[in-house]
Coordinates of C-alpha atoms in Angstrom, one line a residue:
X271 CA 103.2 102.6 -5.2
X272 CA 104.2 105.9 -3.2
X273 CA 100.9 106.7 -1.8
X274 CA 101.1 110.9 -2.6
X275 CA 100.2 109.5 -6.6
X276 CA 96.8 107.2 -4.7
X277 CA 95.3 108.3 -7.7
X278 CA 92.8 107.7 -10.5
X279 CA 95.1 106.1 -13.5
X280 CA 93.7 109.6 -15.1
X281 CA 95.1 111.9 -13.2
X282 CA 98.2 109.2 -14.0
X283 CA 98.6 110.0 -16.6
X284 CA 97.9 113.6 -17.1
X285 CA 100.9 113.8 -14.3
X286 CA 103.1 112.2 -17.3
X287 CA 102.0 115.0 -19.7
X288 CA 102.8 117.8 -17.3
X289 CA 106.2 116.7 -16.6
X290 CA 107.1 119.1 -20.3
X291 CA 106.2 121.8 -18.8
X292 CA 108.9 121.7 -16.0
X293 CA 111.2 124.2 -17.9
X294 CA 114.5 122.1 -18.7
X295 CA 117.2 121.3 -16.9
X296 CA 115.5 122.9 -13.9
X297 CA 115.9 121.3 -10.0
X298 CA 115.4 124.9 -8.0
X299 CA 114.6 127.7 -8.4
X300 CA 116.1 130.6 -9.8
X301 CA 115.8 132.8 -7.2
X302 CA 117.6 132.2 -3.7
X303 CA 115.5 130.1 -1.2
X304 CA 115.4 130.2 2.0
X305 CA 117.4 127.2 4.1
X306 CA 115.4 125.2 6.3
X307 CA 116.6 125.0 9.7
X308 CA 115.4 121.7 10.4
X309 CA 115.6 117.5 9.9
X310 CA 114.2 115.1 8.1
X311 CA 109.8 115.9 7.5
X312 CA 106.3 115.0 5.6
X313 CA 104.2 117.7 5.7
X314 CA 101.0 116.9 3.9
X315 CA 98.7 119.2 1.4
X316 CA 95.1 118.6 1.0
X317 CA 93.0 121.0 -2.3
X318 CA 90.7 120.8 -4.8
X319 CA 90.4 120.6 -8.1
X320 CA 90.3 118.5 -10.8
X321 CA 93.1 116.1 -12.7
X322 CA 94.8 118.8 -14.5
X323 CA 95.3 120.8 -11.2
X324 CA 96.6 118.0 -9.4
X325 CA 99.3 116.9 -11.7
X326 CA 100.3 120.7 -11.5
X327 CA 100.6 119.8 -7.7
X328 CA 102.5 117.2 -8.1
X329 CA 105.1 118.4 -10.3
X330 CA 105.6 120.7 -8.0
X331 CA 105.8 118.9 -5.2
X332 CA 108.2 117.6 -7.0
X333 CA 110.6 120.8 -7.4
X334 CA 110.1 121.7 -4.2
X335 CA 111.8 118.4 -3.1
X336 CA 114.9 118.3 -5.9
X337 CA 114.8 122.3 -3.3
X338 CA 114.5 120.8 -0.3
X339 CA 115.5 117.4 -0.6
X340 CA 114.5 117.5 3.5
X341 CA 111.3 117.7 3.5
X342 CA 108.4 114.9 1.7
X343 CA 105.4 116.4 0.3
X344 CA 102.3 114.1 0.3
X345 CA 100.0 115.2 -2.2
X346 CA 95.4 115.1 -1.0
X347 CA 93.8 116.0 -4.2
X348 CA 89.4 116.2 -2.8
X349 CA 88.3 116.4 -5.1
X350 CA 85.1 119.2 -5.7
X351 CA 85.0 121.4 -2.8
X352 CA 82.1 120.7 -1.4
X353 CA 83.7 117.4 -1.4
X354 CA 87.4 118.7 0.2
X355 CA 85.8 121.2 3.1
X356 CA 83.5 117.9 3.8
X357 CA 87.6 116.1 4.1
X358 CA 88.8 119.1 6.4
X359 CA 86.1 120.1 7.9
X360 CA 86.1 115.7 9.5
X361 CA 90.0 115.9 9.4
X362 CA 90.1 119.2 11.9
X363 CA 87.8 117.5 14.0
X364 CA 90.2 114.7 14.5
X365 CA 93.3 115.8 14.8
X366 CA 94.1 114.1 11.3
X367 CA 94.6 117.2 8.9
X368 CA 97.1 118.2 6.0
X369 CA 99.3 120.4 7.0
X370 CA 99.1 122.9 4.4
X371 CA 95.3 123.7 3.2
X372 CA 93.8 125.8 0.4
X373 CA 90.9 127.4 1.3
X374 CA 89.3 130.6 -0.9
X375 CA 86.8 133.1 0.9
X376 CA 85.4 131.0 3.1
X377 CA 89.7 131.2 5.4
X378 CA 87.9 133.0 8.2
X379 CA 85.8 130.1 9.0
X380 CA 87.9 128.7 9.5
X381 CA 90.9 130.7 12.0
X382 CA 90.7 128.9 15.0
X383 CA 92.9 126.2 13.0
X384 CA 95.3 128.4 10.9
X385 CA 98.8 129.3 12.0
X386 CA 99.2 133.5 12.6
X387 CA 102.1 134.0 9.8
X388 CA 102.9 137.6 10.4
X389 CA 107.2 135.7 12.0
X390 CA 107.3 133.5 8.9
X391 CA 107.7 137.1 6.5
X392 CA 111.1 137.3 5.1
X393 CA 112.4 134.2 6.5
X394 CA 109.8 131.5 5.2
X395 CA 107.5 133.4 3.3
X396 CA 109.5 135.7 1.3
X397 CA 106.0 137.3 0.7
X398 CA 106.8 140.7 2.2
X399 CA 107.9 143.3 -0.4
X400 CA 106.2 145.4 -3.2
X401 CA 109.1 143.5 -5.7
X402 CA 108.4 140.2 -4.4
X403 CA 104.3 140.2 -3.7
X404 CA 101.6 142.6 -4.8
X405 CA 101.4 143.5 -0.9
X406 CA 97.6 144.3 -1.6
X407 CA 97.2 140.1 -1.6
X408 CA 98.1 140.1 2.0
X409 CA 94.6 142.2 2.9
X410 CA 92.0 140.2 2.8
X411 CA 94.3 137.2 4.4
X412 CA 94.2 139.0 7.4
X413 CA 91.8 139.1 10.5
X414 CA 90.4 141.1 12.6
X415 CA 93.5 141.2 14.4
X416 CA 96.1 142.1 11.6
X417 CA 97.5 139.1 11.5
X418 CA 98.1 137.2 7.7
X419 CA 96.5 133.3 7.9
X420 CA 96.8 132.7 4.6
X421 CA 98.4 133.3 1.2
X422 CA 97.1 133.7 -2.1
X423 CA 97.7 131.8 -4.6
X424 CA 95.9 134.5 -7.7
X425 CA 93.6 136.5 -8.3
X426 CA 90.6 135.9 -9.9
X427 CA 86.9 136.7 -11.8
X428 CA 84.0 135.3 -12.7
X429 CA 82.9 135.5 -16.9
X430 CA 80.6 134.1 -18.9
X431 CA 82.6 130.9 -20.9
X432 CA 80.9 130.2 -24.3
X433 CA 80.7 127.5 -27.3
X434 CA 82.3 129.7 -30.5
X435 CA 82.3 126.8 -32.7
X436 CA 78.8 125.5 -31.6
X437 CA 77.0 129.6 -32.3
X438 CA 79.0 130.3 -35.5
X439 CA 78.2 127.1 -37.0
X440 CA 75.0 128.8 -36.4
X441 CA 75.7 131.6 -37.4
X442 CA 75.3 134.5 -34.6
X443 CA 77.1 136.5 -33.8
X444 CA 80.3 136.1 -30.8
X445 CA 78.5 137.7 -26.8
X446 CA 79.7 140.9 -26.8
X447 CA 81.4 142.5 -24.1
X448 CA 79.4 144.1 -21.3
X449 CA 76.4 143.7 -21.8
X450 CA 72.8 144.6 -20.2
X451 CA 70.9 142.0 -18.2
X452 CA 67.4 142.5 -20.7
X453 CA 70.4 142.1 -23.7
X454 CA 71.9 138.5 -22.1
X455 CA 68.3 137.8 -21.9
X456 CA 67.8 138.6 -25.6
X457 CA 70.9 137.6 -27.2
X458 CA 69.9 134.4 -25.8
X459 CA 66.4 134.0 -27.2
X460 CA 68.5 134.8 -30.8
X461 CA 70.9 132.2 -30.2
X462 CA 68.2 129.7 -28.8
X463 CA 65.9 130.7 -32.4
X464 CA 69.9 129.4 -33.9
X465 CA 71.7 126.0 -31.3
X466 CA 69.8 122.9 -32.5
X467 CA 67.4 120.8 -30.7
X468 CA 68.5 121.0 -27.4
X469 CA 71.2 123.0 -27.2
X470 CA 70.4 125.8 -23.8
X471 CA 72.2 129.3 -24.6
X472 CA 73.1 128.9 -22.0
X473 CA 74.2 127.0 -18.6
X474 CA 71.3 128.1 -15.4
X475 CA 74.0 129.2 -12.8
X476 CA 70.7 130.3 -10.7
X477 CA 72.0 128.8 -7.3
X478 CA 75.2 126.8 -8.3
X479 CA 77.8 129.8 -7.2
X480 CA 76.9 132.0 -4.7
X481 CA 79.3 134.8 -6.4
X482 CA 76.9 134.8 -9.0
X483 CA 75.0 135.9 -6.7
X484 CA 76.6 138.1 -4.6
X485 CA 77.3 139.9 -8.0
X486 CA 73.4 140.9 -8.2
X487 CA 73.1 142.0 -5.4
X488 CA 75.4 144.6 -5.1
X489 CA 73.8 145.8 -8.2
X490 CA 71.0 145.7 -6.4
X491 CA 72.6 148.0 -3.7
X492 CA 71.6 144.7 -0.7
X493 CA 74.9 143.1 0.0
X494 CA 74.9 139.9 1.1
X495 CA 76.9 141.1 3.5
X496 CA 79.5 144.0 4.6
X497 CA 81.9 144.9 7.5
X498 CA 79.3 147.3 8.3
X499 CA 79.1 147.9 12.3
X500 CA 81.2 145.4 12.5
X501 CA 79.3 142.5 10.1
X502 CA 76.1 143.6 9.0
X503 CA 73.8 142.2 5.4
X504 CA 72.4 144.6 3.5
X505 CA 70.4 141.5 1.7
X506 CA 66.2 142.4 0.8
X507 CA 63.6 139.6 -0.5
X508 CA 63.1 141.7 -2.8
X509 CA 66.8 141.3 -5.1
X510 CA 66.2 137.4 -3.9
X511 CA 62.3 137.2 -5.6
X512 CA 64.2 139.7 -9.2
X513 CA 67.2 136.8 -8.9
X514 CA 65.0 133.6 -9.0
X515 CA 62.7 135.5 -11.4
X516 CA 65.0 135.6 -14.4
X517 CA 66.1 132.2 -13.9
X518 CA 62.5 131.3 -14.5
X519 CA 61.2 133.5 -17.4
X520 CA 64.6 131.8 -18.6
X521 CA 63.3 128.3 -18.1
X522 CA 59.7 128.4 -19.6
X523 CA 61.1 130.0 -22.0
X524 CA 64.1 127.3 -23.0
X525 CA 67.1 129.5 -22.8
X526 CA 68.3 127.3 -20.1
X527 CA 67.9 123.5 -19.9
X528 CA 64.8 121.6 -17.8
X529 CA 65.4 121.0 -13.5
X530 CA 66.1 117.0 -14.8
X531 CA 69.0 118.3 -16.9
X532 CA 70.6 121.2 -15.3
X533 CA 70.5 118.3 -11.2
X534 CA 72.5 116.0 -13.2
X535 CA 75.4 119.0 -13.7
X536 CA 76.8 120.2 -10.0
X537 CA 79.1 122.4 -12.5
X538 CA 82.1 121.2 -10.2
X539 CA 84.7 121.2 -13.6
X540 CA 84.4 120.2 -16.8
X541 CA 83.6 116.9 -16.4
X542 CA 80.4 117.9 -14.8
X543 CA 79.6 121.3 -17.2
X544 CA 76.3 121.3 -18.8
X545 CA 78.6 123.2 -21.8
X546 CA 81.1 121.0 -21.8
X547 CA 78.4 118.4 -22.3
X548 CA 77.1 119.8 -25.2
X549 CA 73.9 121.0 -23.6
X550 CA 74.4 124.9 -23.0
X551 CA 76.2 127.2 -25.7
X552 CA 77.1 129.4 -22.8
X553 CA 78.2 129.2 -19.1
X554 CA 79.8 130.9 -15.8
X555 CA 82.8 129.6 -14.5
X556 CA 86.2 131.1 -13.4
X557 CA 88.6 132.4 -14.9
X558 CA 91.2 129.8 -14.0
X559 CA 89.3 127.5 -14.9
X560 CA 89.3 128.7 -18.3
X561 CA 92.2 126.5 -19.7
X562 CA 90.6 124.1 -18.0
X563 CA 87.3 123.8 -19.9
X564 CA 88.6 124.6 -23.4
X565 CA 91.4 121.1 -22.3
X566 CA 88.2 118.9 -22.2
X567 CA 86.5 120.2 -25.4
X568 CA 87.5 119.5 -29.0
X569 CA 85.3 122.9 -30.2
X570 CA 86.7 126.1 -29.7
X571 CA 86.0 128.5 -26.5
X572 CA 85.4 131.6 -25.4
X573 CA 84.6 134.5 -23.0
X574 CA 82.9 137.3 -21.9
X575 CA 82.3 139.3 -18.5
X576 CA 79.1 139.2 -16.6
X577 CA 76.4 141.5 -17.3
X578 CA 76.9 145.0 -16.5
X579 CA 73.7 147.0 -14.6
X580 CA 73.0 148.9 -11.1
X581 CA 75.8 149.1 -9.5
X582 CA 79.3 148.3 -10.0
X583 CA 79.5 145.7 -9.1
X584 CA 82.7 143.3 -10.3
X585 CA 85.5 142.7 -8.0
X586 CA 89.5 140.7 -8.9
X587 CA 89.6 139.0 -5.9
X588 CA 92.1 136.4 -4.3
X589 CA 91.1 132.9 -6.2
X590 CA 92.4 130.8 -3.9
X591 CA 94.7 130.7 -0.6
X592 CA 97.7 127.7 1.6
X593 CA 96.6 127.7 4.9
X594 CA 99.1 125.7 7.8
X595 CA 97.6 124.0 10.3
X596 CA 98.5 125.3 13.1
X597 CA 98.4 121.6 14.8
X598 CA 101.4 120.6 12.6
X599 CA 104.2 119.8 14.2
X600 CA 106.4 120.4 10.8
X601 CA 105.4 124.0 10.6
X602 CA 108.6 125.7 9.3
X603 CA 108.5 122.9 6.5
X604 CA 104.8 124.4 5.5
X605 CA 105.6 128.0 5.8
X606 CA 108.6 126.7 2.5
X607 CA 106.5 125.1 0.6
X608 CA 104.4 127.9 0.2
X609 CA 107.1 129.9 0.1
X610 CA 108.4 128.0 -2.6
X611 CA 104.3 127.5 -4.8
X612 CA 103.7 131.0 -4.8
X613 CA 107.4 132.4 -6.1
X614 CA 109.3 130.3 -8.1
X615 CA 109.3 130.9 -11.4
X616 CA 110.0 127.8 -12.6
X617 CA 106.8 126.8 -10.2
X618 CA 104.1 129.4 -12.4
X619 CA 105.5 127.5 -15.0
X620 CA 103.7 124.6 -14.1
X621 CA 101.1 125.7 -12.1
X622 CA 100.4 129.3 -15.2
X623 CA 97.0 130.3 -14.1
X624 CA 95.7 127.1 -12.5
X625 CA 95.1 128.7 -9.5
X626 CA 94.7 132.7 -10.4
X627 CA 96.2 134.9 -11.3
X628 CA 99.9 135.0 -9.8
X629 CA 100.0 137.4 -7.3
X630 CA 104.4 137.4 -6.9
X631 CA 105.9 139.6 -10.4
X632 CA 108.2 137.6 -10.7
X633 CA 106.2 134.8 -11.7
X634 CA 104.1 136.6 -13.6
X635 CA 106.9 138.2 -15.6
X636 CA 108.1 134.6 -15.8
X637 CA 104.4 132.7 -17.1
X638 CA 104.1 136.2 -19.5
X639 CA 106.5 135.1 -22.2
X640 CA 104.4 130.9 -22.5
X641 CA 101.0 133.0 -21.8
X642 CA 99.2 130.8 -23.8
X643 CA 96.4 131.9 -27.0
X644 CA 93.3 130.8 -23.3
X645 CA 95.2 132.5 -20.7
X646 CA 95.5 136.3 -23.0
X647 CA 91.9 135.8 -23.2
X648 CA 91.5 136.0 -19.0
X649 CA 94.1 138.8 -19.1
X650 CA 91.9 141.0 -22.2
X651 CA 89.1 140.1 -19.6
X652 CA 90.7 142.3 -16.3
X653 CA 91.3 145.0 -19.0
X654 CA 87.0 144.8 -20.0
X655 CA 85.9 145.2 -16.5
X656 CA 88.7 148.1 -15.8
X657 CA 85.9 151.2 -15.1
X658 CA 83.6 148.3 -13.1
X659 CA 85.9 147.0 -10.6
X660 CA 85.0 147.8 -6.8
X661 CA 87.7 146.0 -3.8
X662 CA 87.3 142.2 -2.7
X663 CA 84.9 142.4 -0.1
X664 CA 84.1 139.6 3.0
X665 CA 81.9 136.5 1.8
X666 CA 79.3 135.7 4.1
X667 CA 79.9 134.1 7.3
X668 CA 79.1 130.0 7.0
X669 CA 79.9 130.8 3.6
X670 CA 79.8 126.6 3.0
X671 CA 76.8 126.6 4.3
X672 CA 75.3 128.9 2.4
X673 CA 76.6 127.9 -0.2
X674 CA 74.5 123.8 0.3
X675 CA 72.6 124.8 1.5
X676 CA 71.6 127.7 -1.9
X677 CA 72.3 125.4 -4.8
X678 CA 69.3 122.8 -2.1
X679 CA 66.4 126.3 -2.8
X680 CA 67.5 126.3 -6.3
X681 CA 66.3 122.8 -6.3
X682 CA 63.2 123.3 -5.1
X683 CA 62.3 126.0 -6.8
X684 CA 62.9 124.9 -9.7
X685 CA 61.3 122.0 -9.2
X686 CA 58.4 123.6 -9.5
X687 CA 58.3 122.6 -4.0
X688 CA 58.5 126.6 -3.7
X689 CA 57.0 129.8 -6.0
X690 CA 59.4 131.9 -7.4
X691 CA 57.7 134.5 -3.8
X692 CA 57.9 131.3 -1.5
X693 CA 61.8 130.5 -2.3
X694 CA 62.4 134.8 -2.1
X695 CA 60.7 134.0 1.7
X696 CA 63.2 131.1 1.6
X697 CA 66.4 132.9 0.9
X698 CA 66.7 136.2 3.1
X699 CA 65.5 134.0 5.7
X700 CA 68.5 131.9 5.2
X701 CA 70.6 135.1 4.4
X702 CA 69.5 136.1 7.9
X703 CA 70.3 133.3 9.6
X704 CA 73.9 132.1 8.5
X705 CA 74.7 136.8 9.2
X706 CA 74.1 136.1 13.1
X707 CA 74.7 132.8 13.5

């Protein structure tokens, strides 16, 4: 068996199913591809995600290898986000990291390992014109030195996903878009009275998603991190306490599962989701995950917006990026693969919105004709939040450490090891420590 396919049996089955996504007769991209000037080469690509993402990625690898027979690509799926970066950190330390690495908004934490991409633009990376690629997508991946360090795989935003089948069976109206926080909590109370015993209205998303916390802080006017004065946090202990108290109150009312149930589920994807497991009716996910969550359940799901309140804070952000390891011996081949991944309509037909809404207008046009009901629902969310969107800001420095510490702190508060007040002080101290690290 090819080592690229040394993954779970379930994923192997998904790979076979995903073959049906490849357009009939498609072996190479319908757009003109840049020429490869090197000899036979093998490159590696590391990413995070579930089996569905891995299957789609491997199918694109097959198409790329057909288009560039001299280049072999070894796919390395690394499970969940935390697992991925733990593996990547170890590989980078041992000078054995993949040629191509998937990042989130934390790519600046890895800039020292990344190849500047400016010299590849218009050559191997055909993303340098608005007809080929949204130029605004290049901005968040550009360092203060003016160099492009990563390529956006699409745009993404946070949404609330809900079990439509369950809520309708309970005889409750579906949640409306753009509810306030108070209206959402009140909706949860109505839902709790109608749901089956043991099913909570909401997943506990208090501390397992740093972007949700950042969204709330921005509404409060106390942004976690900005580029003001070369880098500045406006976070306050008052915002931390307001956030933690809101979730503590919901826990006390049974609007979210108890701590033991919550920490049975890591919420890294549908396989570890309290919502998919039937423990809760509404949860927070990224818009590019909606299709995977729907595929994981026989019940119909719906999506709605995050709550309204305070200052505008909704961000349509770059969902993920691909960067090139500056230690790679095959940088030209790596750049050609990234180009194929983000500009090929055939690749787009396979990837769809799995990593976000594509940044290539050509790819978007190609996949729009095939939009599923799920993808159409995501596009609707983009319209529903149009009047309260703000530009994407930077992640807090040492972002992955923040994510990890945030979850541990959330557990301590949920299990009563820390009071809300103590948790708020700890959270503020964490932010201040990472902001200057």
